[in-house]
Coordinates of N, CA and C in Angstrom, one line a residue:
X1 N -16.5 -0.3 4.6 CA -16.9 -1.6 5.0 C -17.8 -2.3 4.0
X2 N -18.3 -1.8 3.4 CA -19.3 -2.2 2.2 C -18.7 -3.2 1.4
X3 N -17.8 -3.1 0.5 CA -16.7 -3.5 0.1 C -16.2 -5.1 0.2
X4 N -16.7 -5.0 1.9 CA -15.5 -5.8 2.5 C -16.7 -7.0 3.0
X5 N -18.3 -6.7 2.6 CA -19.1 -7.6 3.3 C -19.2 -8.9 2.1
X6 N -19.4 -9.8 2.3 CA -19.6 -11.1 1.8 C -21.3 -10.9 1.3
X7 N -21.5 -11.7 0.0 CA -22.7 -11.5 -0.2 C -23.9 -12.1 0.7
X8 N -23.4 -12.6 1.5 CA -24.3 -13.6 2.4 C -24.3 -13.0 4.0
X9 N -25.2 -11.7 4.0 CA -24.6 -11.4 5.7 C -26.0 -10.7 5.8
X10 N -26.2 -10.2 7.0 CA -26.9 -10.0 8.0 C -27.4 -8.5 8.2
X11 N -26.1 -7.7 7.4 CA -26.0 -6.2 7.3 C -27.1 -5.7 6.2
X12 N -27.0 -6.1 4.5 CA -27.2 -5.5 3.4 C -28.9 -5.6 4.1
X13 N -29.4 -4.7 3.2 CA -31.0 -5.2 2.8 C -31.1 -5.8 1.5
X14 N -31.6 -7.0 1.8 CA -31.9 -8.0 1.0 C -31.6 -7.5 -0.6
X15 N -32.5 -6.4 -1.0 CA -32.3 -5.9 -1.9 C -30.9 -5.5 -3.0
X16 N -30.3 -5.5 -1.4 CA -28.2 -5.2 -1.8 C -27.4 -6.3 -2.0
X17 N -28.1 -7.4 -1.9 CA -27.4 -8.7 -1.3 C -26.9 -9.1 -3.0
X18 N -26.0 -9.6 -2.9 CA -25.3 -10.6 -4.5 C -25.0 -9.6 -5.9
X19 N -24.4 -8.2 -5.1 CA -24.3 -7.0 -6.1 C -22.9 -7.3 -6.5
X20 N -22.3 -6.5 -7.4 CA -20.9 -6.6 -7.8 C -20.0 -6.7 -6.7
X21 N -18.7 -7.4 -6.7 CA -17.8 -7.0 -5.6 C -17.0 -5.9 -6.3
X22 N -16.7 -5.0 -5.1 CA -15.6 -4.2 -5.3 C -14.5 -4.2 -6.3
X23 N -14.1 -3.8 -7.0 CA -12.9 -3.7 -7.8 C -11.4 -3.3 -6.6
X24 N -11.7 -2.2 -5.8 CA -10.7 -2.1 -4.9 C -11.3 -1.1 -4.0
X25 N -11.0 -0.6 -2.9 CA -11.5 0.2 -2.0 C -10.3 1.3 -1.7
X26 N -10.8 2.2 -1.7 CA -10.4 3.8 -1.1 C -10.8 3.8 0.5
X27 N -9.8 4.2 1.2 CA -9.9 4.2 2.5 C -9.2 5.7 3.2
X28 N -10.3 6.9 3.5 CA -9.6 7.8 3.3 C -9.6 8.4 4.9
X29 N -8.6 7.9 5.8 CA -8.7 7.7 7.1 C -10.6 7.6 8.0
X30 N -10.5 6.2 7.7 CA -11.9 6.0 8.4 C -11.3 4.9 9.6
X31 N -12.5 4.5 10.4 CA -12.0 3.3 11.0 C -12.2 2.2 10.5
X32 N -11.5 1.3 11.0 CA -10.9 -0.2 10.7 C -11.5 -0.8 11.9
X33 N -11.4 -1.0 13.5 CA -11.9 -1.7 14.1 C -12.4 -0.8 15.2
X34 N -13.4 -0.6 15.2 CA -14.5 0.1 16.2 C -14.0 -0.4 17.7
X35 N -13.8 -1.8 18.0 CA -13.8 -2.9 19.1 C -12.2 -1.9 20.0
X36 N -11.6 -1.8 19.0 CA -10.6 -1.2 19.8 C -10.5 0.5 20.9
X37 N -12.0 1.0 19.9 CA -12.1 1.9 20.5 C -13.2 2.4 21.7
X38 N -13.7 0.9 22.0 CA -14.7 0.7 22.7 C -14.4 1.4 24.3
X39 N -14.8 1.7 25.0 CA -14.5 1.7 26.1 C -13.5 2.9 26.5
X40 N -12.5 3.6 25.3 CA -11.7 4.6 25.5 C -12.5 5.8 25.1
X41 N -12.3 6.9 25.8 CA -12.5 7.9 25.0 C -12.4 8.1 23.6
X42 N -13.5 8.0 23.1 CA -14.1 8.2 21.5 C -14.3 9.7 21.6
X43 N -14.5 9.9 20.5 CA -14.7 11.6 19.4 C -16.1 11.0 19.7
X44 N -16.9 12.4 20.0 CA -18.4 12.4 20.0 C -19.1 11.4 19.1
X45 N -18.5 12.1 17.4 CA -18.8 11.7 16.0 C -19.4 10.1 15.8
X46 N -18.4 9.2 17.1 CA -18.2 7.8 16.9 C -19.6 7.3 17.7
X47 N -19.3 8.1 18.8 CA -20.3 7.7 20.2 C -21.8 8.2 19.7
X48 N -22.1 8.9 18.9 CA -23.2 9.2 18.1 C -23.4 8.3 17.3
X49 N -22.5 7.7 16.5 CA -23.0 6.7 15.5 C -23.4 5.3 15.9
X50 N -22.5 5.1 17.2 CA -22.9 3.7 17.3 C -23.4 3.3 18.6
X51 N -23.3 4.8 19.5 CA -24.3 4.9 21.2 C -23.2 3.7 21.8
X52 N -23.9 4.0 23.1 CA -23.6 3.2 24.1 C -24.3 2.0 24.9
X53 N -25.3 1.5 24.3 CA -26.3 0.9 25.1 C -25.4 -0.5 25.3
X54 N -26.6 -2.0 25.7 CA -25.7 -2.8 25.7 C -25.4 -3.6 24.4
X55 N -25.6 -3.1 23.2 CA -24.9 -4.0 22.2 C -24.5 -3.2 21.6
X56 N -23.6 -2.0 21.9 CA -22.6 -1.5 21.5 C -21.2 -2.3 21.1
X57 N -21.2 -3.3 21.7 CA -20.0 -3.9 21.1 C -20.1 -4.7 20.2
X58 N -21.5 -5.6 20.1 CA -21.5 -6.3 18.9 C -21.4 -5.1 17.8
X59 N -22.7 -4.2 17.9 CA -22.6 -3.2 16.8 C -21.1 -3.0 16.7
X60 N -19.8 -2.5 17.0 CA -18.7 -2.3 16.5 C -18.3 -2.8 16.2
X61 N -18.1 -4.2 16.4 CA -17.7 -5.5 15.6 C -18.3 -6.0 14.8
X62 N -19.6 -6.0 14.2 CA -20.0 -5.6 13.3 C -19.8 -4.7 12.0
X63 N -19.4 -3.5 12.5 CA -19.9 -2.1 12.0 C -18.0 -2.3 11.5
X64 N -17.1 -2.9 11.7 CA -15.6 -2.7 11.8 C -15.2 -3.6 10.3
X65 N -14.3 -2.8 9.6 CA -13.8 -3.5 8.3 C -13.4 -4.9 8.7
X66 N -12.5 -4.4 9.4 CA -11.3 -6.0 9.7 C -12.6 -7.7 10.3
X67 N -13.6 -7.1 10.7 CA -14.1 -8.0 11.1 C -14.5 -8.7 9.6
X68 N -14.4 -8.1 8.3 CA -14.9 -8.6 7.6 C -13.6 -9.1 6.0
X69 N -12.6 -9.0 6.6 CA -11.5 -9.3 5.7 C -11.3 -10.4 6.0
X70 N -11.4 -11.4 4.5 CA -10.9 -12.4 3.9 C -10.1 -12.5 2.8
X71 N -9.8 -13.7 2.5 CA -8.6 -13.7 1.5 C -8.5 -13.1 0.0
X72 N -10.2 -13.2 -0.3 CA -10.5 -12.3 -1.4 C -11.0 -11.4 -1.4
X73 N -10.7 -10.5 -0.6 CA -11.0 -9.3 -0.1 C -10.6 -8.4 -1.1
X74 N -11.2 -7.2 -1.4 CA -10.5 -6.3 -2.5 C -9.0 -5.7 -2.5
X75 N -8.5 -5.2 -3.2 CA -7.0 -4.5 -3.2 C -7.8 -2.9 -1.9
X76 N -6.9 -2.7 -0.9 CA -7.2 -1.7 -0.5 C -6.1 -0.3 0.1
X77 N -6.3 0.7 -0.5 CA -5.3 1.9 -0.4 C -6.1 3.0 0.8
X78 N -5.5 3.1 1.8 CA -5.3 3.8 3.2 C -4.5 5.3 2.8
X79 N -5.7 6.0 3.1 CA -4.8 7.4 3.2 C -5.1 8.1 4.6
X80 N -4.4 8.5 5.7 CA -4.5 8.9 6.8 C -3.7 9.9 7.3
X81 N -4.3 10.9 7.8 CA -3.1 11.6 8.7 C -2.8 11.5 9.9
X82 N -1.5 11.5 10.5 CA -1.1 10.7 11.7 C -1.2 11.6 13.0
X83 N -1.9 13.2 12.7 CA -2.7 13.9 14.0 C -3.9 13.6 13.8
X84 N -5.0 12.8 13.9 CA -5.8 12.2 13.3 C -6.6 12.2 14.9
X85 N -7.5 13.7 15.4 CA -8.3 13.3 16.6 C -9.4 12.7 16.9
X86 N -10.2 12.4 15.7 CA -11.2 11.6 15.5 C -10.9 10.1 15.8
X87 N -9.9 9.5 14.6 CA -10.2 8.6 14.4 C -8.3 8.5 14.3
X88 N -8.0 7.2 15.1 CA -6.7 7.5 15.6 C -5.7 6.9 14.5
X89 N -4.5 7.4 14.0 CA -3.8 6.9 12.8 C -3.6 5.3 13.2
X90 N -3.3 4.8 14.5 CA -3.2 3.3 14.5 C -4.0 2.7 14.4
X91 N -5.6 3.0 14.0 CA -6.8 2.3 13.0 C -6.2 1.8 11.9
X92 N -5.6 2.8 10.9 CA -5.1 2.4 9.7 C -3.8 1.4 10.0
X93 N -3.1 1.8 10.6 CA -1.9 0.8 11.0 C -2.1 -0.8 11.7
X94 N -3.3 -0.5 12.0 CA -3.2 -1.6 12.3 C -4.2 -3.2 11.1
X95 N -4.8 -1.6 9.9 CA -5.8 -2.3 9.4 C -4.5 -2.6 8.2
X96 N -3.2 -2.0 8.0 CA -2.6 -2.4 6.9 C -1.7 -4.1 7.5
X97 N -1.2 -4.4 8.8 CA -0.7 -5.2 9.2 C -1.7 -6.1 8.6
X98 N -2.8 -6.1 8.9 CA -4.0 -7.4 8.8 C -3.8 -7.6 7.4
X99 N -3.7 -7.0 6.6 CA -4.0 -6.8 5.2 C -2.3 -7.1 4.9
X100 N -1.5 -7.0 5.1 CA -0.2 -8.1 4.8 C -0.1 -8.5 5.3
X101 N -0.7 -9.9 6.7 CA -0.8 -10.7 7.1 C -1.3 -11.6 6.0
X102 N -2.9 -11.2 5.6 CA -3.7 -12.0 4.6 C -2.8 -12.0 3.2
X103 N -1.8 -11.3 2.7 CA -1.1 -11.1 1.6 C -2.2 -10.7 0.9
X104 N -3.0 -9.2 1.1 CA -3.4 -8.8 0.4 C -3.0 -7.6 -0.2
X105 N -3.4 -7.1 -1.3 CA -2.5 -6.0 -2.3 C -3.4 -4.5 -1.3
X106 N -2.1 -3.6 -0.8 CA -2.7 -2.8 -0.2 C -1.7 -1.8 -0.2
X107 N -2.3 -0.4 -0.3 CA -0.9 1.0 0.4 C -1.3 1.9 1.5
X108 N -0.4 1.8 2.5 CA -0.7 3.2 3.3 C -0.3 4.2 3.1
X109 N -1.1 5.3 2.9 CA -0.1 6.8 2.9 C -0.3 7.5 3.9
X110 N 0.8 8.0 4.9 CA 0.3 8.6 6.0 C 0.6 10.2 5.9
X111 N 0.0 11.1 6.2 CA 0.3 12.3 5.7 C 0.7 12.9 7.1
X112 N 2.0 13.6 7.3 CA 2.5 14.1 8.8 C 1.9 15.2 9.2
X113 N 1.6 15.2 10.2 CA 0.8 16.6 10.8 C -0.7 16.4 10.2
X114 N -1.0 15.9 9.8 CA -2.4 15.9 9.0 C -3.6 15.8 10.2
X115 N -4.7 16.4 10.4 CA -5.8 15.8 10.9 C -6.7 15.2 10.2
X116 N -7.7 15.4 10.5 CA -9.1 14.4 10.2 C -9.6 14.6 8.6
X117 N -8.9 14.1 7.7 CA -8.7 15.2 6.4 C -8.5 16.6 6.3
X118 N -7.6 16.8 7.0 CA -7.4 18.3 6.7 C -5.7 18.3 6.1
X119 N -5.9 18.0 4.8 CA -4.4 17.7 4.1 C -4.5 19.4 3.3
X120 N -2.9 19.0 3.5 CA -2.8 20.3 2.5 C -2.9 20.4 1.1
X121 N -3.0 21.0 0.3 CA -3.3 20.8 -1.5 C -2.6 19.8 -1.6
X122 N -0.8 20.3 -1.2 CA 0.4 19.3 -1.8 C 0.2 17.8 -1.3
X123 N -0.2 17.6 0.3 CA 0.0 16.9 0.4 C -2.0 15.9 -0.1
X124 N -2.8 16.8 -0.8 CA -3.9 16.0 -1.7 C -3.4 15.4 -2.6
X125 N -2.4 16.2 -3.7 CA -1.9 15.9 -5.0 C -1.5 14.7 -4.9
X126 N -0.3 14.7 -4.0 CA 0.6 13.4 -3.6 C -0.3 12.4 -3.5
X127 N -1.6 12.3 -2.8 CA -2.6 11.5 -2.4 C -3.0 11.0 -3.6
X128 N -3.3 11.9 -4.4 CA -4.4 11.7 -5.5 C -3.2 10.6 -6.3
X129 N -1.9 11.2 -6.6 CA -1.1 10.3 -7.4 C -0.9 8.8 -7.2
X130 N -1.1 9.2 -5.7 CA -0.5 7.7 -5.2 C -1.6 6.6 -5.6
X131 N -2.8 7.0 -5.4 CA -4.1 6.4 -5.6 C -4.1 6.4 -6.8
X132 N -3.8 6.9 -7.8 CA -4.1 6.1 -9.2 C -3.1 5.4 -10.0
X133 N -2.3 5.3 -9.3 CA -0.6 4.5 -9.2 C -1.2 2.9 -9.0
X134 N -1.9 3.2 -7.6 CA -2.4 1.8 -6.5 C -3.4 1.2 -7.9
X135 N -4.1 2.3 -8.2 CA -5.4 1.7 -9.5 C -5.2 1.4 -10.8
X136 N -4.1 1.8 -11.2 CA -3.6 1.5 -12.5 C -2.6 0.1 -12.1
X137 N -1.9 -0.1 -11.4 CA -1.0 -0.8 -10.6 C -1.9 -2.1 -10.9
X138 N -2.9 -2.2 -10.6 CA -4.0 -3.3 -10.7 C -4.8 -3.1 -11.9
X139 N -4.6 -2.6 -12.5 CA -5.8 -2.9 -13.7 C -6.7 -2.3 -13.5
X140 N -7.2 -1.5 -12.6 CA -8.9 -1.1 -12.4 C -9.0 0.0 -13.6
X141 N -8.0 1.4 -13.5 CA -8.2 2.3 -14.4 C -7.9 1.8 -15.8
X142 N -8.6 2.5 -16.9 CA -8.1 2.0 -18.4 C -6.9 2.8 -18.1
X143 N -5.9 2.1 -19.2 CA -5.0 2.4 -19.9 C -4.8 4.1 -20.0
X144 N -5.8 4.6 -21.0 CA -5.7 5.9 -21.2 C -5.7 6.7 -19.9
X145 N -6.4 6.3 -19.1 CA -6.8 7.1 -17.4 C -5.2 6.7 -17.1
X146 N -4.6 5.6 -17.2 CA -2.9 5.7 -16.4 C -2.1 6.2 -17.2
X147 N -1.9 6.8 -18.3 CA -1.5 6.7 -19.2 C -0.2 6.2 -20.1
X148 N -1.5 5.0 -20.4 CA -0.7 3.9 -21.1 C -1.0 3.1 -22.3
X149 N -0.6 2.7 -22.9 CA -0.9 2.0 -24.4 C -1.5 1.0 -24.4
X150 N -2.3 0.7 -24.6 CA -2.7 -1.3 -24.2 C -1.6 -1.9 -25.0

Protein backbone atom coordinates (compact mmCIF):
# COMPACT_ATOMS: atom_id res chain seq x y z
CA UNK A 1 0.00 0.00 0.00
CA UNK A 2 2.81 2.36 0.70
CA UNK A 3 3.61 2.58 -2.82
CA UNK A 4 0.38 3.35 -3.87
CA UNK A 5 -0.23 6.45 -1.25
CA UNK A 6 -0.11 9.98 -2.75
CA UNK A 7 2.18 12.36 -1.10
CA UNK A 8 -0.61 14.29 0.30
CA UNK A 9 -2.71 11.84 2.71
CA UNK A 10 -3.73 11.31 6.12
CA UNK A 11 -1.79 7.85 6.55
CA UNK A 12 2.16 8.79 6.42
CA UNK A 13 3.71 10.59 9.50
CA UNK A 14 4.45 13.82 8.44
CA UNK A 15 7.93 12.94 8.56
CA UNK A 16 7.17 10.25 5.43
CA UNK A 17 5.29 12.63 3.51
CA UNK A 18 6.94 13.95 -0.21
CA UNK A 19 9.51 10.83 -0.13
CA UNK A 20 10.53 9.09 -3.52
CA UNK A 21 7.70 7.43 -5.43
CA UNK A 22 8.06 3.87 -6.00
CA UNK A 23 9.84 2.69 -9.02
CA UNK A 24 7.39 -0.41 -9.11
CA UNK A 25 5.83 -2.60 -6.40
CA UNK A 26 6.13 -6.37 -5.58
CA UNK A 27 3.00 -7.82 -4.50
CA UNK A 28 3.59 -11.14 -3.01
CA UNK A 29 -0.08 -12.39 -2.31
CA UNK A 30 -1.18 -9.69 0.10
CA UNK A 31 -4.49 -8.01 0.06
CA UNK A 32 -5.86 -5.54 -2.33
CA UNK A 33 -9.27 -4.60 -0.86
CA UNK A 34 -9.89 -5.27 2.80
CA UNK A 35 -13.75 -3.77 2.11
CA UNK A 36 -14.48 -6.95 0.40
CA UNK A 37 -13.55 -8.99 3.13
CA UNK A 38 -15.40 -7.16 5.65
CA UNK A 39 -18.23 -8.88 7.15
CA UNK A 40 -17.09 -12.59 5.71
CA UNK A 41 -15.27 -14.82 7.56
CA UNK A 42 -11.66 -13.46 7.72
CA UNK A 43 -8.30 -15.47 8.77
CA UNK A 44 -7.72 -14.38 12.45
CA UNK A 45 -4.36 -12.67 11.04
CA UNK A 46 -6.76 -9.95 9.20
CA UNK A 47 -9.28 -9.64 12.20
CA UNK A 48 -6.20 -8.90 14.46
CA UNK A 49 -4.86 -6.33 12.32
CA UNK A 50 -7.69 -4.33 11.68
CA UNK A 51 -10.38 -5.51 14.77
CA UNK A 52 -13.83 -5.06 14.65
CA UNK A 53 -15.05 -2.09 16.30
CA UNK A 54 -17.11 0.57 14.57
CA UNK A 55 -14.57 2.00 12.09
CA UNK A 56 -13.52 -1.11 10.90
CA UNK A 57 -14.61 -0.33 7.64
CA UNK A 58 -13.28 3.00 7.11
CA UNK A 59 -9.97 1.43 8.46
CA UNK A 60 -10.19 -1.27 5.47
CA UNK A 61 -10.78 1.15 3.01
CA UNK A 62 -8.33 2.91 4.03
CA UNK A 63 -5.76 0.26 4.84
CA UNK A 64 -6.80 -1.35 0.95
CA UNK A 65 -4.33 -0.80 -2.12
CA UNK A 66 -7.09 -0.29 -4.76
CA UNK A 67 -8.50 2.45 -2.62
CA UNK A 68 -5.38 4.24 -3.55
CA UNK A 69 -4.74 3.44 -7.39
CA UNK A 70 -4.39 6.19 -9.76
CA UNK A 71 -3.29 6.64 -13.14
CA UNK A 72 0.23 7.15 -12.12
CA UNK A 73 0.39 4.54 -9.98
CA UNK A 74 3.57 2.43 -10.06
CA UNK A 75 4.12 -0.72 -12.52
CA UNK A 76 2.82 -3.57 -10.19
CA UNK A 77 3.68 -7.48 -10.37
CA UNK A 78 1.25 -9.96 -8.21
CA UNK A 79 2.50 -13.17 -7.27
CA UNK A 80 -0.28 -15.45 -5.52
CA UNK A 81 -1.21 -18.81 -4.86
CA UNK A 82 -4.73 -19.79 -5.84
CA UNK A 83 -5.15 -22.18 -2.36
CA UNK A 84 -4.48 -19.02 -0.68
CA UNK A 85 -6.49 -19.48 3.10
CA UNK A 86 -5.56 -16.38 4.39
CA UNK A 87 -5.89 -14.06 1.99
CA UNK A 88 -8.22 -15.17 -0.99
CA UNK A 89 -6.60 -15.49 -4.69
CA UNK A 90 -9.57 -13.23 -5.96
CA UNK A 91 -7.85 -10.20 -3.95
CA UNK A 92 -5.19 -10.38 -6.54
CA UNK A 93 -7.69 -10.97 -9.39
CA UNK A 94 -9.48 -8.60 -8.83
CA UNK A 95 -6.59 -6.04 -7.97
CA UNK A 96 -5.12 -6.98 -11.60
CA UNK A 97 -8.59 -6.20 -13.46
CA UNK A 98 -8.36 -2.57 -11.79
CA UNK A 99 -4.93 -2.26 -12.83
CA UNK A 100 -5.90 -3.03 -16.65
CA UNK A 101 -8.84 -1.01 -16.36
CA UNK A 102 -6.44 2.03 -15.39
CA UNK A 103 -3.92 0.68 -18.34
CA UNK A 104 -1.51 0.19 -15.95
CA UNK A 105 1.78 -1.95 -16.59
CA UNK A 106 1.14 -4.99 -14.33
CA UNK A 107 1.67 -9.15 -14.07
CA UNK A 108 -0.08 -11.81 -12.26
CA UNK A 109 1.54 -14.92 -11.51
CA UNK A 110 -0.67 -17.42 -10.00
CA UNK A 111 1.05 -20.42 -8.60
CA UNK A 112 -1.57 -23.72 -8.59
CA UNK A 113 -2.03 -25.42 -5.36
CA UNK A 114 0.01 -22.84 -3.59
CA UNK A 115 -1.05 -21.49 -0.15
CA UNK A 116 -0.17 -18.41 1.82
CA UNK A 117 3.49 -18.42 0.39
CA UNK A 118 4.05 -21.78 0.61
CA UNK A 119 5.50 -22.20 -3.05
CA UNK A 120 7.59 -24.81 -3.98
CA UNK A 121 11.50 -24.02 -4.85
CA UNK A 122 10.45 -24.56 -8.64
CA UNK A 123 7.59 -22.84 -8.41
CA UNK A 124 9.97 -19.67 -6.31
CA UNK A 125 12.46 -19.81 -9.27
CA UNK A 126 9.73 -19.30 -11.86
CA UNK A 127 8.65 -16.41 -9.44
CA UNK A 128 11.83 -14.95 -9.09
CA UNK A 129 12.35 -15.02 -13.11
CA UNK A 130 9.27 -13.65 -13.81
CA UNK A 131 9.84 -10.70 -11.45
CA UNK A 132 12.99 -9.51 -12.95
CA UNK A 133 11.65 -9.96 -16.49
CA UNK A 134 8.51 -7.46 -15.07
CA UNK A 135 11.86 -5.20 -13.70
CA UNK A 136 14.09 -5.22 -16.46
CA UNK A 137 10.87 -5.06 -18.82
CA UNK A 138 10.64 -1.43 -17.34
CA UNK A 139 13.95 -0.13 -16.82
CA UNK A 140 14.09 -0.42 -12.96
CA UNK A 141 17.07 -3.11 -12.95
CA UNK A 142 20.47 -1.98 -14.68
CA UNK A 143 21.35 -3.54 -17.71
CA UNK A 144 24.04 -5.76 -16.14
CA UNK A 145 21.32 -7.06 -13.36
CA UNK A 146 18.97 -8.12 -16.79
CA UNK A 147 21.64 -9.06 -18.61
CA UNK A 148 22.09 -6.64 -21.18
CA UNK A 149 24.39 -4.18 -22.94
CA UNK A 150 23.31 -0.58 -22.64
Amino acid sequence: MAGLLPSANDIDADECKGGPKAAAILDFYGPADLTLLHGRRRHPTIANWIGNGPGAAAMERNMSPVTWLAPDSPPIFIGHGDADPVVPIEQSNDLKRRLDALGLPSDLFVVAGAGHGKFAPANQSAMTVRVLAFLCARGILSSAACGTKN
